[in-house]
């Protein structure tokens, strides 16, 4: 007897030892998984940073960030193999080769230093660019992103200007002259003349000269005509100060603008002349009078393609003399607009009546959506020309073929003719209203018009006018459709495109083909979906129901300069496909777009597409509205790191062999790590069976719980109590895991229908499936299990011939929170199983999940949400698991899935069909 007791004791001891080792191993795997998730988030952040640095960053910053990324991704590969028992050992060699190639190209980058930060194109300027490009350039870049007809160009940045005037002997001489003026030993005119002479006689540094020439040549290439010929490129060179053209300081007329600049040497001279104008007597006095430091020279230089001009002028969207009278004020001169701005020539003045009166909400165009394109009615023509003053014009200023400007006489028969037709006036008003609505303030807009090019917007700044009581007149704000948090600043106009699934993304466009939708698109997403990242460059704006300003997609939106709102709850229900809206990310709202703005944006966008198609002819890469041209060595490095090719995690091409970038490796390791955690419970079922605690919450769905850290109430250490606890199931009160508790609350919803009665037509399929099911890996009736921690749940269940897998983190860290859900199978046949999958898809998308469906397989995910929302969705999933039990057995027609989804989404969980409507 003693021997038998000894053997039993030895057996129990060894079993307990195996259980302890298995549980400790599982806990270690769980903690390794959490570390893996942290590394995954850091890798995504680094890739976004590197993408931005490759456009404009310094080589040393690129190298440091890239080296950290390679280190973090190596940890991801190692972490995945730790979680999977070295099932992905082949990734070591793949990542090692990728890392070696990246390091090699970092060396090439070091051998080819680049000065992209000295010059940048208008299309590369994103929100917040005014500190680098000045207010004027930043405003025009924003309007160009809105598809308004702003001429193409580039900016020589504030960094270049500070390098030019703030270093070396020139900086010493400028400061010395300013001190002489401040001490009263030199008058302001002499000071300005001395500084101007110094600047004009100082050669540009090789770095600035090379950057200017490179940007000019690139602009020249972009403006090449379709027939392959090219005229010498004429550009305008103007100031763009950080404090210029703002709501607080305008500096109007303080700085020099040089027009019709042709050739690089003329560009160098013009650049110096514009910079020198920043130290004119008026500019120095203005800065001192405004309380600005004249030595802190936050100045950039804007270079744009010269707009052809039959006539040009200035548009005030509100008449400055009577801002409440409901009229605009438009001046026009023949030729270039210089004489209108300077006030040196007679101008035609027009005071067209606006579509609405001041103080009333902006309304639709009185002539409908084609008001600026269609026929103008006699009544509207009379309104447009009411109060017009047509002057006698004798001279016009035009570009000279060799550069610079010249004046020429106007023929006698043209001198008294009006410059603007009612059609041109209507176009100008449309653009003026659009810019005013976007900015929320009256606008001072410089424009030019040519018969073969249409209207060009040359400048837009806040109109400095006052209301009757002396306060700034601000436009009324439309009632918001919804609100959210600004993730990427700016404003955008476009048509809503709703996305619930990968199929919806495919319908939007395929970036590999360069397809562009016929109108600017506002992408509306249920959450921050990584698959949408390649499409952001094709969007005017983005609205996301669940997300935060620091997630991966928000970072990409800021890099591309795409206005984005996150946390816009109910966006998918408030908006609809094709709806025209304004996304005002600065104010965190979405409003309806007036018809005047719709028309103007649609027309300008069509023109932009035509130009892009011309540029794309013969180009090997697709051109997007935010196409960024970077040097070949940086582009090669970007291709190794940034692109994401593995987008469909459940498709046939999601394989290690398809990884072609570091981003692919990050995505692949993440998906495989989640699957590894699903398999973790199976590996210890035999070894740790004594530590698995059954959960009984009074519903026909039971599973075993493996506590990997704070998931359930602790068992007392007394052996007898421990034995009794293991024999008795866990109750809802024993569950401490936040996600498991939420799931249990959903499963125990009062009145929840568990659909245990299939219709008679489904019985033969269920019977045959029952006979074959015992051969499957996990037959019906097998133990279901859940790994649970305080903020983590991993559920793997087999219930009535279908699999359900759920993985979730629900804690304080919004970035780390997610839900991944997978459902497959059924006993009533593939057709009915697919119908149940359609039902699940409708319900999941109605709750903000991103879904895919293939046959009877449904996959869904929700990421980046707060603790409360994740918990709410887990409650919903608990109800859905119960409601879906045997549900394929009653899916007799294609209409039933949609009917049942409607019932479930409306909160009716106790029956499968909505009640029939009663006759009144």
mmCIF file with all atom_site columns, N, CA, C and O in Angstrom, residues 634-654:
data_model
loop_
_atom_site.group_PDB
_atom_site.id
_atom_site.type_symbol
_atom_site.label_atom_id
_atom_site.label_alt_id
_atom_site.label_comp_id
_atom_site.label_asym_id
_atom_site.label_entity_id
_atom_site.label_seq_id
_atom_site.pdbx_PDB_ins_code
_atom_site.Cartn_x
_atom_site.Cartn_y
_atom_site.Cartn_z
_atom_site.occupancy
_atom_site.B_iso_or_equiv
_atom_site.pdbx_formal_charge
_atom_site.auth_seq_id
_atom_site.auth_comp_id
_atom_site.auth_asym_id
_atom_site.auth_atom_id
_atom_site.pdbx_PDB_model_num
ATOM 1  N N  . UNK A 1 634 ? 17.095 57.861 -53.163 1.00 0.00 ? 634 UNK A N  1
ATOM 2  C CA . UNK A 1 634 ? 16.124 57.850 -52.073 1.00 0.00 ? 634 UNK A CA 1
ATOM 3  C C  . UNK A 1 634 ? 14.887 57.027 -52.452 1.00 0.00 ? 634 UNK A C  1
ATOM 4  O O  . UNK A 1 634 ? 14.299 56.353 -51.609 1.00 0.00 ? 634 UNK A O  1
ATOM 5  N N  . UNK A 1 635 ? 14.503 57.114 -53.721 1.00 0.00 ? 635 UNK A N  1
ATOM 6  C CA . UNK A 1 635 ? 13.362 56.320 -54.177 1.00 0.00 ? 635 UNK A CA 1
ATOM 7  C C  . UNK A 1 635 ? 13.652 54.829 -54.041 1.00 0.00 ? 635 UNK A C  1
ATOM 8  O O  . UNK A 1 635 ? 12.786 54.045 -53.643 1.00 0.00 ? 635 UNK A O  1
ATOM 9  N N  . UNK A 1 636 ? 14.890 54.411 -54.360 1.00 0.00 ? 636 UNK A N  1
ATOM 10 C CA . UNK A 1 636 ? 15.258 52.995 -54.235 1.00 0.00 ? 636 UNK A CA 1
ATOM 11 C C  . UNK A 1 636 ? 15.179 52.555 -52.783 1.00 0.00 ? 636 UNK A C  1
ATOM 12 O O  . UNK A 1 636 ? 14.700 51.452 -52.474 1.00 0.00 ? 636 UNK A O  1
ATOM 13 N N  . UNK A 1 637 ? 15.646 53.405 -51.874 1.00 0.00 ? 637 UNK A N  1
ATOM 14 C CA . UNK A 1 637 ? 15.586 53.072 -50.448 1.00 0.00 ? 637 UNK A CA 1
ATOM 15 C C  . UNK A 1 637 ? 14.135 52.997 -49.985 1.00 0.00 ? 637 UNK A C  1
ATOM 16 O O  . UNK A 1 637 ? 13.757 52.110 -49.199 1.00 0.00 ? 637 UNK A O  1
ATOM 17 N N  . UNK A 1 638 ? 13.314 53.910 -50.460 1.00 0.00 ? 638 UNK A N  1
ATOM 18 C CA . UNK A 1 638 ? 11.901 53.903 -50.084 1.00 0.00 ? 638 UNK A CA 1
ATOM 19 C C  . UNK A 1 638 ? 11.226 52.601 -50.529 1.00 0.00 ? 638 UNK A C  1
ATOM 20 O O  . UNK A 1 638 ? 10.424 52.021 -49.783 1.00 0.00 ? 638 UNK A O  1
ATOM 21 N N  . UNK A 1 639 ? 11.529 52.138 -51.740 1.00 0.00 ? 639 UNK A N  1
ATOM 22 C CA . UNK A 1 639 ? 10.920 50.911 -52.236 1.00 0.00 ? 639 UNK A CA 1
ATOM 23 C C  . UNK A 1 639 ? 11.300 49.706 -51.386 1.00 0.00 ? 639 UNK A C  1
ATOM 24 O O  . UNK A 1 639 ? 10.544 48.741 -51.294 1.00 0.00 ? 639 UNK A O  1
ATOM 25 N N  . UNK A 1 640 ? 12.448 49.758 -50.747 1.00 0.00 ? 640 UNK A N  1
ATOM 26 C CA . UNK A 1 640 ? 12.874 48.656 -49.889 1.00 0.00 ? 640 UNK A CA 1
ATOM 27 C C  . UNK A 1 640 ? 12.177 48.673 -48.533 1.00 0.00 ? 640 UNK A C  1
ATOM 28 O O  . UNK A 1 640 ? 12.109 47.640 -47.866 1.00 0.00 ? 640 UNK A O  1
ATOM 29 N N  . UNK A 1 641 ? 11.653 49.834 -48.132 1.00 0.00 ? 641 UNK A N  1
ATOM 30 C CA . UNK A 1 641 ? 11.136 49.974 -46.771 1.00 0.00 ? 641 UNK A CA 1
ATOM 31 C C  . UNK A 1 641 ? 9.635  50.170 -46.715 1.00 0.00 ? 641 UNK A C  1
ATOM 32 O O  . UNK A 1 641 ? 8.923  49.454 -46.002 1.00 0.00 ? 641 UNK A O  1
ATOM 33 N N  . UNK A 1 642 ? 9.091  51.114 -47.473 1.00 0.00 ? 642 UNK A N  1
ATOM 34 C CA . UNK A 1 642 ? 7.755  51.649 -47.213 1.00 0.00 ? 642 UNK A CA 1
ATOM 35 C C  . UNK A 1 642 ? 6.595  50.893 -47.845 1.00 0.00 ? 642 UNK A C  1
ATOM 36 O O  . UNK A 1 642 ? 5.573  50.678 -47.192 1.00 0.00 ? 642 UNK A O  1
ATOM 37 N N  . UNK A 1 643 ? 6.652  50.489 -49.124 1.00 0.00 ? 643 UNK A N  1
ATOM 38 C CA . UNK A 1 643 ? 5.449  49.914 -49.761 1.00 0.00 ? 643 UNK A CA 1
ATOM 39 C C  . UNK A 1 643 ? 4.922  48.693 -49.026 1.00 0.00 ? 643 UNK A C  1
ATOM 40 O O  . UNK A 1 643 ? 5.686  47.883 -48.501 1.00 0.00 ? 643 UNK A O  1
ATOM 41 N N  . UNK A 1 644 ? 3.595  48.551 -49.009 1.00 0.00 ? 644 UNK A N  1
ATOM 42 C CA . UNK A 1 644 ? 2.950  47.387 -48.404 1.00 0.00 ? 644 UNK A CA 1
ATOM 43 C C  . UNK A 1 644 ? 2.303  46.578 -49.515 1.00 0.00 ? 644 UNK A C  1
ATOM 44 O O  . UNK A 1 644 ? 1.336  47.012 -50.143 1.00 0.00 ? 644 UNK A O  1
ATOM 45 N N  . UNK A 1 645 ? 2.853  45.400 -49.793 1.00 0.00 ? 645 UNK A N  1
ATOM 46 C CA . UNK A 1 645 ? 2.332  44.526 -50.844 1.00 0.00 ? 645 UNK A CA 1
ATOM 47 C C  . UNK A 1 645 ? 1.410  43.451 -50.289 1.00 0.00 ? 645 UNK A C  1
ATOM 48 O O  . UNK A 1 645 ? 0.529  42.968 -50.990 1.00 0.00 ? 645 UNK A O  1
ATOM 49 N N  . UNK A 1 646 ? 1.627  43.054 -49.032 1.00 0.00 ? 646 UNK A N  1
ATOM 50 C CA . UNK A 1 646 ? 0.789  42.016 -48.405 1.00 0.00 ? 646 UNK A CA 1
ATOM 51 C C  . UNK A 1 646 ? -0.399 42.685 -47.734 1.00 0.00 ? 646 UNK A C  1
ATOM 52 O O  . UNK A 1 646 ? -0.328 43.076 -46.569 1.00 0.00 ? 646 UNK A O  1
ATOM 53 N N  . UNK A 1 647 ? -1.505 42.847 -48.473 1.00 0.00 ? 647 UNK A N  1
ATOM 54 C CA . UNK A 1 647 ? -2.674 43.532 -47.915 1.00 0.00 ? 647 UNK A CA 1
ATOM 55 C C  . UNK A 1 647 ? -3.784 42.585 -47.505 1.00 0.00 ? 647 UNK A C  1
ATOM 56 O O  . UNK A 1 647 ? -4.521 42.857 -46.573 1.00 0.00 ? 647 UNK A O  1
ATOM 57 N N  . UNK A 1 648 ? -3.933 41.464 -48.194 1.00 0.00 ? 648 UNK A N  1
ATOM 58 C CA . UNK A 1 648 ? -5.001 40.517 -47.878 1.00 0.00 ? 648 UNK A CA 1
ATOM 59 C C  . UNK A 1 648 ? -4.446 39.393 -47.009 1.00 0.00 ? 648 UNK A C  1
ATOM 60 O O  . UNK A 1 648 ? -3.832 38.450 -47.502 1.00 0.00 ? 648 UNK A O  1
ATOM 61 N N  . UNK A 1 649 ? -4.655 39.516 -45.699 1.00 0.00 ? 649 UNK A N  1
ATOM 62 C CA . UNK A 1 649 ? -4.065 38.562 -44.759 1.00 0.00 ? 649 UNK A CA 1
ATOM 63 C C  . UNK A 1 649 ? -4.615 37.151 -44.924 1.00 0.00 ? 649 UNK A C  1
ATOM 64 O O  . UNK A 1 649 ? -4.013 36.195 -44.441 1.00 0.00 ? 649 UNK A O  1
ATOM 65 N N  . UNK A 1 650 ? -5.759 36.998 -45.596 1.00 0.00 ? 650 UNK A N  1
ATOM 66 C CA . UNK A 1 650 ? -6.361 35.676 -45.737 1.00 0.00 ? 650 UNK A CA 1
ATOM 67 C C  . UNK A 1 650 ? -6.388 35.220 -47.188 1.00 0.00 ? 650 UNK A C  1
ATOM 68 O O  . UNK A 1 650 ? -7.055 34.260 -47.534 1.00 0.00 ? 650 UNK A O  1
ATOM 69 N N  . UNK A 1 651 ? -5.650 35.917 -48.057 1.00 0.00 ? 651 UNK A N  1
ATOM 70 C CA . UNK A 1 651 ? -5.595 35.543 -49.455 1.00 0.00 ? 651 UNK A CA 1
ATOM 71 C C  . UNK A 1 651 ? -4.472 34.563 -49.735 1.00 0.00 ? 651 UNK A C  1
ATOM 72 O O  . UNK A 1 651 ? -3.600 34.306 -48.895 1.00 0.00 ? 651 UNK A O  1
ATOM 73 N N  . UNK A 1 652 ? -4.444 34.021 -50.957 1.00 0.00 ? 652 UNK A N  1
ATOM 74 C CA . UNK A 1 652 ? -3.441 33.003 -51.302 1.00 0.00 ? 652 UNK A CA 1
ATOM 75 C C  . UNK A 1 652 ? -2.032 33.555 -51.430 1.00 0.00 ? 652 UNK A C  1
ATOM 76 O O  . UNK A 1 652 ? -1.067 32.797 -51.372 1.00 0.00 ? 652 UNK A O  1
ATOM 77 N N  . UNK A 1 653 ? -1.893 34.883 -51.607 1.00 0.00 ? 653 UNK A N  1
ATOM 78 C CA . UNK A 1 653 ? -0.558 35.462 -51.793 1.00 0.00 ? 653 UNK A CA 1
ATOM 79 C C  . UNK A 1 653 ? 0.055  35.957 -50.486 1.00 0.00 ? 653 UNK A C  1
ATOM 80 O O  . UNK A 1 653 ? 1.131  36.545 -50.510 1.00 0.00 ? 653 UNK A O  1
ATOM 81 N N  . UNK A 1 654 ? -0.643 35.713 -49.368 1.00 0.00 ? 654 UNK A N  1
ATOM 82 C CA . UNK A 1 654 ? -0.087 36.163 -48.090 1.00 0.00 ? 654 UNK A CA 1
ATOM 83 C C  . UNK A 1 654 ? 0.921  35.112 -47.619 1.00 0.00 ? 654 UNK A C  1
ATOM 84 O O  . UNK A 1 654 ? 0.586  34.169 -46.903 1.00 0.00 ? 654 UNK A O  1
#
